[in-house]
Amino acid sequence: MFDVGYRAGGTGKLTDVEDIETAVDALAKAQLVVAASGAGMSKESGIPTFRDAQSGLWARYNPEELATRQGFAQNPARVWGWYNYRRGLIARRAPHAGHLALAALEELVPQVVVVTQNIDGFHREAGSSTILELHGNINRFKCFDQDHPVGIDVPVADTDAELEPPICPRCGSPIRPDVVWFGEMLPSGLFQQAETLSRACDVMLVIGTSGMVQPAAGLPFVAEAGGATVVEVNTEPSQVSHYASIFLQGPAGEILPQIVARLEALRA
Ligand code: BJW
């Protein structure tokens, strides 16, 4: 359970009950809710986040070696092996109660859009219907040189051992996961769509992101400037907390079901 709500920039601490009720009130009146999720959303499914000191996905690697075009060009087998290992991890895990609660929110609010930085596909698996995957999807593939989409069945791996990637049948360049690496643009039009929705939404739920990676990190700011109530759900204060209207401290898998249960009770 979460103990104490913390209002960033505010005058003091509010109890969790007051904060959660304020969030529920805002959601009950909302026409459009944007749920902006990051790696912390999937932590309780057993997927490590990126920036946790000990267990994060970067703990044993330098991100520049793995999540950049230069890293792949230098050692495609290393990067392909790392992603195959992560695909295996995701394949063995499932969405948790927090993902399911976000999907259930669609029954309680006229429009809910999930804007996620996650590449694991758990929101779709949980039943959310409108999802913008800003950083791509680990189970989709394209070629390195030409971005040709490649529909192949790639076996997952139990280890992150180096493995040569398959070759694009059209141009012969190595195949890579269709995700967004550092220095790459987000999929065309997708970010603009996310920005428009963020500006228009009544409530933005910001769930489990450190708010360190642009341009996704700017969306809560866009929502706040557009007049939305920004509700952050995170186990720790983050870069987003500075301008969140409400900070609910605790795990997404506990807080989101509580919010939905209270909304359901209001509607009953
Ligand atoms: C919980 C929890 C629980 C834990 N419940 N919460 C200088 C200034 C500004 C920008 C830049 C700059 N230098 C470079 C840039 C641009 C760069 C960037 O932002 N870099 C920063 C590191 C500074 N951005 C880009 O390059 C982007 N493209 C771009 O900007 O294009 C324009 C451009 C082009 C050319 C040149 C320059 C600009 C692309 C970014 C792509 C990011 N890709 C990755 C990898 C995806 C593929 C893969 O998965 O391998 O995306 S990096 C990684 O970080 C991944 C994530 O989606 C992303 C964000 O991480 P996230 O989700 O916030 O996770 P964490 O781990 O950071 O945080 C987890 C949070 O959860 C924590 O707060 C916990 O407390 C919390 N939590 N358990 C609730 N149970």
Tab-separated table of C-alpha atoms and ligand atoms in Angstrom:
chain	number	residue	atom	x	y	z
A	1	MET	CA	0.000	0.000	0.000
A	2	PHE	CA	1.087	3.603	-0.366
A	3	ASP	CA	1.546	5.704	2.718
A	4	VAL	CA	1.611	9.401	2.189
A	5	GLY	CA	0.735	11.556	-0.792
A	6	TYR	CA	3.206	14.298	-1.647
A	7	ARG	CA	2.192	17.402	-3.545
A	8	ALA	CA	5.238	18.627	-5.435
A	9	GLY	CA	5.742	22.338	-5.081
A	10	GLY	CA	2.904	22.458	-2.582
A	11	THR	CA	2.856	23.496	1.011
A	12	GLY	CA	3.064	20.119	2.658
A	13	LYS	CA	1.947	16.554	2.675
A	14	LEU	CA	-1.550	15.361	2.132
A	15	THR	CA	-2.799	11.975	3.127
A	16	ASP	CA	-3.034	9.362	0.428
A	17	VAL	CA	-6.802	9.215	0.889
A	18	GLU	CA	-7.232	12.922	0.128
A	19	ASP	CA	-4.979	12.672	-2.897
A	20	ILE	CA	-6.584	9.584	-4.335
A	21	GLU	CA	-10.052	11.081	-3.840
A	22	THR	CA	-8.972	14.247	-5.673
A	23	ALA	CA	-7.673	12.111	-8.537
A	24	VAL	CA	-10.888	10.083	-8.634
A	25	ASP	CA	-12.993	13.277	-8.679
A	26	ALA	CA	-11.027	14.596	-11.657
A	27	LEU	CA	-11.363	11.268	-13.493
A	28	ALA	CA	-15.078	11.091	-12.792
A	29	LYS	CA	-15.568	14.408	-14.626
A	30	ALA	CA	-13.122	13.727	-17.455
A	31	GLN	CA	-14.081	13.255	-21.100
A	32	LEU	CA	-10.568	12.386	-22.287
A	33	VAL	CA	-7.892	10.690	-20.195
A	34	VAL	CA	-4.359	10.088	-21.436
A	35	ALA	CA	-2.398	7.423	-19.567
A	36	ALA	CA	1.312	8.017	-20.195
A	37	SER	CA	3.270	4.969	-19.058
A	38	GLY	CA	6.927	4.093	-18.692
A	39	ALA	CA	9.052	1.179	-17.561
A	40	GLY	CA	7.771	1.285	-13.961
A	41	MET	CA	4.372	0.258	-15.323
A	42	SER	CA	5.768	-3.171	-16.182
A	43	LYS	CA	8.010	-3.617	-13.145
A	44	GLU	CA	5.427	-5.669	-11.266
A	45	SER	CA	5.134	-7.930	-14.306
A	46	GLY	CA	8.784	-8.779	-13.670
A	47	ILE	CA	10.359	-6.568	-16.344
A	48	PRO	CA	13.291	-4.538	-14.984
A	49	THR	CA	13.173	-0.764	-15.495
A	50	PHE	CA	16.006	1.054	-17.225
A	51	ARG	CA	17.429	3.198	-14.483
A	52	ASP	CA	17.149	1.124	-11.284
A	53	ALA	CA	20.695	1.115	-9.970
A	54	GLN	CA	21.070	-2.612	-9.287
A	55	SER	CA	18.570	-4.423	-11.420
A	56	GLY	CA	17.874	-1.959	-14.232
A	57	LEU	CA	18.229	-2.991	-17.842
A	58	TRP	CA	21.300	-0.836	-18.203
A	59	ALA	CA	22.979	-2.222	-15.052
A	60	ARG	CA	25.406	-4.444	-16.972
A	61	TYR	CA	25.624	-2.420	-20.159
A	62	ASN	CA	26.351	0.987	-21.516
A	63	PRO	CA	23.170	2.179	-23.277
A	64	GLU	CA	25.254	3.716	-26.052
A	65	GLU	CA	26.468	0.219	-26.906
A	66	LEU	CA	23.003	-1.264	-27.134
A	67	ALA	CA	20.292	1.254	-27.867
A	68	THR	CA	21.836	3.315	-30.641
A	69	ARG	CA	22.418	2.813	-34.382
A	70	GLN	CA	26.158	3.076	-33.768
A	71	GLY	CA	25.970	0.311	-31.156
A	72	PHE	CA	24.157	-2.009	-33.537
A	73	ALA	CA	26.490	-1.172	-36.436
A	74	GLN	CA	29.525	-1.993	-34.283
A	75	ASN	CA	28.210	-5.258	-32.867
A	76	PRO	CA	24.867	-6.422	-34.308
A	77	ALA	CA	25.147	-9.862	-32.659
A	78	ARG	CA	25.488	-8.344	-29.220
A	79	VAL	CA	22.481	-6.064	-29.614
A	80	TRP	CA	20.346	-8.752	-31.296
A	81	GLY	CA	21.210	-11.206	-28.493
A	82	TRP	CA	20.251	-8.674	-25.814
A	83	TYR	CA	16.882	-7.972	-27.429
A	84	ASN	CA	16.165	-11.694	-27.922
A	85	TYR	CA	16.800	-12.225	-24.234
A	86	ARG	CA	14.427	-9.389	-23.361
A	87	ARG	CA	11.781	-10.782	-25.746
A	88	GLY	CA	12.069	-14.079	-23.882
A	89	LEU	CA	11.583	-12.327	-20.562
A	90	ILE	CA	8.482	-10.526	-21.853
A	91	ALA	CA	7.070	-13.731	-23.400
A	92	ARG	CA	7.236	-15.457	-20.013
A	93	ARG	CA	5.489	-12.573	-18.216
A	94	ALA	CA	2.017	-11.077	-18.369
A	95	PRO	CA	0.199	-7.816	-17.701
A	96	HIS	CA	-0.607	-7.197	-14.023
A	97	ALA	CA	-3.555	-5.689	-12.166
A	98	GLY	CA	-2.455	-2.146	-13.059
A	99	HIS	CA	-2.540	-2.852	-16.815
A	100	LEU	CA	-5.959	-4.480	-16.382
A	101	ALA	CA	-7.234	-1.501	-14.377
A	102	LEU	CA	-6.253	0.899	-17.171
A	103	ALA	CA	-8.156	-1.268	-19.656
A	104	ALA	CA	-11.171	-1.275	-17.294
A	105	LEU	CA	-11.030	2.540	-17.126
A	106	GLU	CA	-12.423	2.539	-20.667
A	107	GLU	CA	-15.790	1.466	-19.218
A	108	LEU	CA	-15.802	4.454	-16.860
A	109	VAL	CA	-14.506	7.378	-18.941
A	110	PRO	CA	-15.700	8.375	-22.448
A	111	GLN	CA	-12.211	8.243	-24.009
A	112	VAL	CA	-8.969	6.746	-22.736
A	113	VAL	CA	-5.751	6.749	-24.767
A	114	VAL	CA	-2.625	4.958	-23.580
A	115	VAL	CA	0.600	6.648	-24.669
A	116	THR	CA	3.408	4.307	-23.710
A	117	GLN	CA	7.180	4.360	-23.897
A	118	ASN	CA	7.123	0.613	-23.275
A	119	ILE	CA	7.827	-1.832	-26.054
A	120	ASP	CA	6.458	-4.954	-24.328
A	121	GLY	CA	2.876	-4.943	-25.669
A	122	PHE	CA	1.346	-5.513	-22.210
A	123	HIS	CA	-1.247	-2.740	-22.528
A	124	ARG	CA	-2.682	-4.407	-25.643
A	125	GLU	CA	-2.564	-7.822	-23.990
A	126	ALA	CA	-4.474	-6.370	-21.018
A	127	GLY	CA	-7.250	-5.121	-23.318
A	128	SER	CA	-6.596	-1.379	-23.722
A	129	SER	CA	-7.962	-0.435	-27.128
A	130	THR	CA	-6.192	2.795	-28.117
A	131	ILE	CA	-2.443	2.674	-27.610
A	132	LEU	CA	0.328	4.834	-29.028
A	133	GLU	CA	3.632	2.951	-28.694
A	134	LEU	CA	6.061	5.856	-28.863
A	135	HIS	CA	9.219	3.721	-28.715
A	136	GLY	CA	7.983	0.891	-30.952
A	137	ASN	CA	7.440	-2.775	-30.175
A	138	ILE	CA	10.029	-5.426	-29.431
A	139	ASN	CA	8.094	-8.088	-31.344
A	140	ARG	CA	8.103	-6.130	-34.594
A	141	PHE	CA	11.109	-6.086	-36.905
A	142	LYS	CA	12.579	-3.997	-39.683
A	143	CYS	CA	15.871	-3.915	-41.528
A	144	PHE	CA	18.733	-1.734	-40.402
A	145	ASP	CA	19.586	-0.013	-43.699
A	146	GLN	CA	16.191	0.693	-45.273
A	147	ASP	CA	13.597	0.267	-42.508
A	148	HIS	CA	11.876	-2.436	-44.597
A	149	PRO	CA	9.240	-4.061	-42.348
A	150	VAL	CA	10.094	-7.735	-41.892
A	151	GLY	CA	7.436	-10.209	-40.714
A	152	ILE	CA	9.385	-13.115	-39.283
A	153	ASP	CA	9.051	-15.529	-36.396
A	154	VAL	CA	12.113	-15.017	-34.230
A	155	PRO	CA	12.739	-17.584	-31.485
A	156	VAL	CA	13.282	-16.048	-28.059
A	157	ALA	CA	16.368	-16.761	-25.979
A	158	ASP	CA	17.041	-17.605	-22.330
A	159	THR	CA	20.366	-15.771	-22.265
A	160	ASP	CA	21.751	-12.575	-23.727
A	161	ALA	CA	24.486	-14.454	-25.616
A	162	GLU	CA	25.590	-12.840	-28.860
A	163	LEU	CA	23.617	-14.022	-31.901
A	164	GLU	CA	23.906	-12.897	-35.530
A	165	PRO	CA	20.663	-11.235	-36.671
A	166	PRO	CA	18.799	-12.596	-39.702
A	167	ILE	CA	19.059	-10.768	-42.998
A	168	CYS	CA	16.386	-8.696	-44.758
A	169	PRO	CA	14.999	-10.707	-47.700
A	170	ARG	CA	14.634	-7.500	-49.746
A	171	CYS	CA	17.983	-5.753	-49.295
A	172	GLY	CA	20.274	-8.077	-47.357
A	173	SER	CA	20.870	-5.716	-44.449
A	174	PRO	CA	20.648	-7.068	-40.883
A	175	ILE	CA	17.274	-7.168	-39.148
A	176	ARG	CA	16.743	-5.171	-35.952
A	177	PRO	CA	13.839	-4.736	-33.533
A	178	ASP	CA	11.402	-1.986	-34.558
A	179	VAL	CA	12.096	0.136	-31.475
A	180	VAL	CA	13.325	3.711	-31.124
A	181	TRP	CA	16.968	4.061	-30.145
A	182	PHE	CA	18.683	7.173	-28.803
A	183	GLY	CA	19.189	9.734	-31.556
A	184	GLU	CA	16.370	8.284	-33.667
A	185	MET	CA	13.119	10.064	-34.424
A	186	LEU	CA	9.907	8.651	-32.987
A	187	PRO	CA	7.553	7.007	-35.570
A	188	SER	CA	6.261	9.603	-37.974
A	189	GLY	CA	3.077	11.354	-36.859
A	190	LEU	CA	2.813	9.362	-33.636
A	191	PHE	CA	4.403	11.917	-31.370
A	192	GLN	CA	2.340	14.755	-32.890
A	193	GLN	CA	-0.782	12.679	-32.156
A	194	ALA	CA	0.377	12.153	-28.564
A	195	GLU	CA	1.043	15.865	-28.182
A	196	THR	CA	-2.399	16.825	-29.523
A	197	LEU	CA	-4.102	14.383	-27.157
A	198	SER	CA	-2.007	15.602	-24.232
A	199	ARG	CA	-2.974	19.201	-24.919
A	200	ALA	CA	-6.664	18.250	-25.131
A	201	CYS	CA	-6.998	15.803	-22.270
A	202	ASP	CA	-8.773	16.537	-18.995
A	203	VAL	CA	-6.619	14.198	-16.925
A	204	MET	CA	-3.200	12.759	-17.645
A	205	LEU	CA	-2.118	9.760	-15.601
A	206	VAL	CA	1.688	9.597	-15.680
A	207	ILE	CA	2.684	6.127	-14.572
A	208	GLY	CA	6.139	4.742	-13.824
A	209	THR	CA	8.441	6.972	-15.823
A	210	SER	CA	11.533	8.829	-14.641
A	211	GLY	CA	10.682	11.624	-17.095
A	212	MET	CA	14.285	11.704	-18.262
A	213	VAL	CA	13.962	10.737	-21.906
A	214	GLN	CA	12.738	13.246	-24.468
A	215	PRO	CA	10.488	13.878	-26.248
A	216	ALA	CA	8.079	11.658	-24.235
A	217	ALA	CA	9.116	13.416	-21.027
A	218	GLY	CA	7.578	16.645	-22.326
A	219	LEU	CA	4.029	15.287	-22.600
A	220	PRO	CA	2.972	15.853	-18.952
A	221	PHE	CA	4.151	19.434	-19.324
A	222	VAL	CA	2.005	19.831	-22.467
A	223	ALA	CA	-0.982	18.376	-20.587
A	224	GLU	CA	-0.459	20.685	-17.616
A	225	ALA	CA	-0.133	23.726	-19.910
A	226	GLY	CA	-3.383	22.649	-21.610
A	227	GLY	CA	-5.198	22.749	-18.275
A	228	ALA	CA	-5.277	19.026	-17.475
A	229	THR	CA	-5.026	17.580	-13.994
A	230	VAL	CA	-1.733	15.668	-14.060
A	231	VAL	CA	-1.794	12.666	-11.718
A	232	GLU	CA	1.535	10.925	-11.247
A	233	VAL	CA	1.739	7.326	-10.043
A	234	ASN	CA	5.283	6.351	-9.132
A	235	THR	CA	7.134	4.610	-6.336
A	236	GLU	CA	9.544	7.596	-6.166
A	237	PRO	CA	9.363	11.307	-6.990
A	238	SER	CA	10.561	11.905	-10.554
A	239	GLN	CA	11.252	14.739	-12.998
A	240	VAL	CA	7.492	14.842	-13.579
A	241	SER	CA	6.656	15.470	-9.911
A	242	HIS	CA	7.581	19.148	-10.225
A	243	TYR	CA	4.484	19.900	-12.243
A	244	ALA	CA	2.155	17.024	-11.333
A	245	SER	CA	-1.040	18.252	-9.671
A	246	ILE	CA	-1.281	15.063	-7.609
A	247	PHE	CA	1.454	12.573	-6.758
A	248	LEU	CA	0.333	9.107	-5.701
A	249	GLN	CA	3.339	7.317	-4.314
A	250	GLY	CA	3.291	3.569	-4.708
A	251	PRO	CA	3.306	0.731	-7.211
A	252	ALA	CA	1.094	1.013	-10.292
A	253	GLY	CA	-0.249	-2.496	-9.700
A	254	GLU	CA	-1.768	-1.363	-6.412
A	255	ILE	CA	-2.755	2.248	-7.022
A	256	LEU	CA	-4.450	1.926	-10.422
A	257	PRO	CA	-6.855	-0.838	-9.280
A	258	GLN	CA	-7.754	1.284	-6.247
A	259	ILE	CA	-8.547	4.280	-8.442
A	260	VAL	CA	-10.726	2.167	-10.734
A	261	ALA	CA	-12.510	0.506	-7.801
A	262	ARG	CA	-13.393	3.930	-6.370
A	263	LEU	CA	-14.619	5.165	-9.735
A	264	GLU	CA	-16.745	2.019	-10.123
A	265	ALA	CA	-18.195	2.603	-6.653
A	266	LEU	CA	-19.090	6.193	-7.630
A	267	ARG	CA	-20.877	4.952	-10.750
A	268	ALA	CA	-22.773	2.160	-8.941
B	1	BJW	C1	7.541	2.550	-10.687
B	1	BJW	C2	7.461	1.216	-10.266
B	1	BJW	C3	6.174	0.708	-10.006
B	1	BJW	C4	9.527	1.662	-10.609
B	1	BJW	N1	5.096	1.490	-10.158
B	1	BJW	N2	6.475	3.311	-10.819
B	1	BJW	C5	19.890	16.340	-23.909
B	1	BJW	C6	18.748	16.978	-23.468
B	1	BJW	C7	17.495	16.576	-23.916
B	1	BJW	C8	17.362	15.525	-24.813
B	1	BJW	C9	18.508	14.907	-25.252
B	1	BJW	C10	19.749	15.305	-24.810
B	1	BJW	N3	20.668	14.515	-25.407
B	1	BJW	C11	20.033	13.618	-26.186
B	1	BJW	C12	18.716	13.852	-26.116
B	1	BJW	C13	17.650	13.113	-26.806
B	1	BJW	C14	17.401	11.738	-26.211
B	1	BJW	C15	17.203	11.852	-24.698
B	1	BJW	O1	16.159	12.203	-24.205
B	1	BJW	N4	18.237	11.509	-23.923
B	1	BJW	C16	18.186	11.643	-22.461
B	1	BJW	C17	18.791	10.401	-21.823
B	1	BJW	C18	18.885	12.924	-22.086
B	1	BJW	N5	16.179	11.281	-26.848
B	1	BJW	C19	16.203	10.679	-28.028
B	1	BJW	O2	17.239	10.444	-28.611
B	1	BJW	C20	14.855	10.371	-28.645
B	1	BJW	N6	14.792	10.846	-29.971
B	1	BJW	C21	14.863	12.150	-30.237
B	1	BJW	O3	14.965	12.990	-29.368
B	1	BJW	O4	14.798	12.437	-31.580
B	1	BJW	C22	15.158	13.749	-31.966
B	1	BJW	C23	16.658	13.780	-32.120
B	1	BJW	C24	17.204	13.141	-33.188
B	1	BJW	C25	18.580	13.181	-33.365
B	1	BJW	C26	19.383	13.803	-32.421
B	1	BJW	C27	18.815	14.393	-31.299
B	1	BJW	C28	17.436	14.385	-31.162
B	1	BJW	C29	14.633	8.877	-28.693
B	1	BJW	C30	14.555	8.270	-27.325
B	1	BJW	C31	14.425	6.764	-27.437
B	1	BJW	C32	14.525	6.108	-26.078
B	1	BJW	N7	14.700	4.716	-26.273
B	1	BJW	C33	14.684	3.840	-25.119
B	1	BJW	C34	15.020	2.405	-25.595
B	1	BJW	C35	13.822	1.806	-26.348
B	1	BJW	C36	14.099	0.431	-26.825
B	1	BJW	C37	14.396	-0.530	-25.696
B	1	BJW	O5	13.573	-0.743	-24.798
B	1	BJW	O6	15.490	-1.078	-25.705
B	1	BJW	O7	13.408	3.876	-24.469
B	1	BJW	S1	15.810	4.350	-23.800
B	1	BJW	C38	14.758	3.864	-22.477
B	1	BJW	O8	14.341	5.041	-21.700
B	1	BJW	C39	13.469	3.314	-23.132
B	1	BJW	C40	12.406	3.892	-22.250
B	1	BJW	O9	11.170	3.916	-22.936
B	1	BJW	C41	12.934	5.269	-21.937
B	1	BJW	C42	12.304	5.931	-20.778
B	1	BJW	O10	12.532	5.248	-19.585
B	1	BJW	P1	11.400	5.187	-18.476
B	1	BJW	O11	10.223	4.488	-19.027
B	1	BJW	O12	11.144	6.523	-17.923
B	1	BJW	O13	12.069	4.205	-17.402
B	1	BJW	P2	13.081	4.534	-16.199
B	1	BJW	O14	13.769	3.277	-15.855
B	1	BJW	O15	13.913	5.713	-16.481
B	1	BJW	O16	12.112	4.961	-14.986
B	1	BJW	C43	11.261	4.019	-14.355
B	1	BJW	C44	10.384	4.768	-13.359
B	1	BJW	O17	9.431	3.863	-12.832
B	1	BJW	C45	11.152	5.347	-12.170
B	1	BJW	O18	10.719	6.690	-11.957
B	1	BJW	C46	10.713	4.461	-10.995
B	1	BJW	O19	10.669	5.169	-9.762
B	1	BJW	C47	9.334	4.036	-11.427
B	1	BJW	N8	8.813	2.770	-10.890
B	1	BJW	N9	8.653	0.664	-10.198
B	1	BJW	C48	5.213	2.762	-10.525
B	1	BJW	N10	5.937	-0.598	-9.570
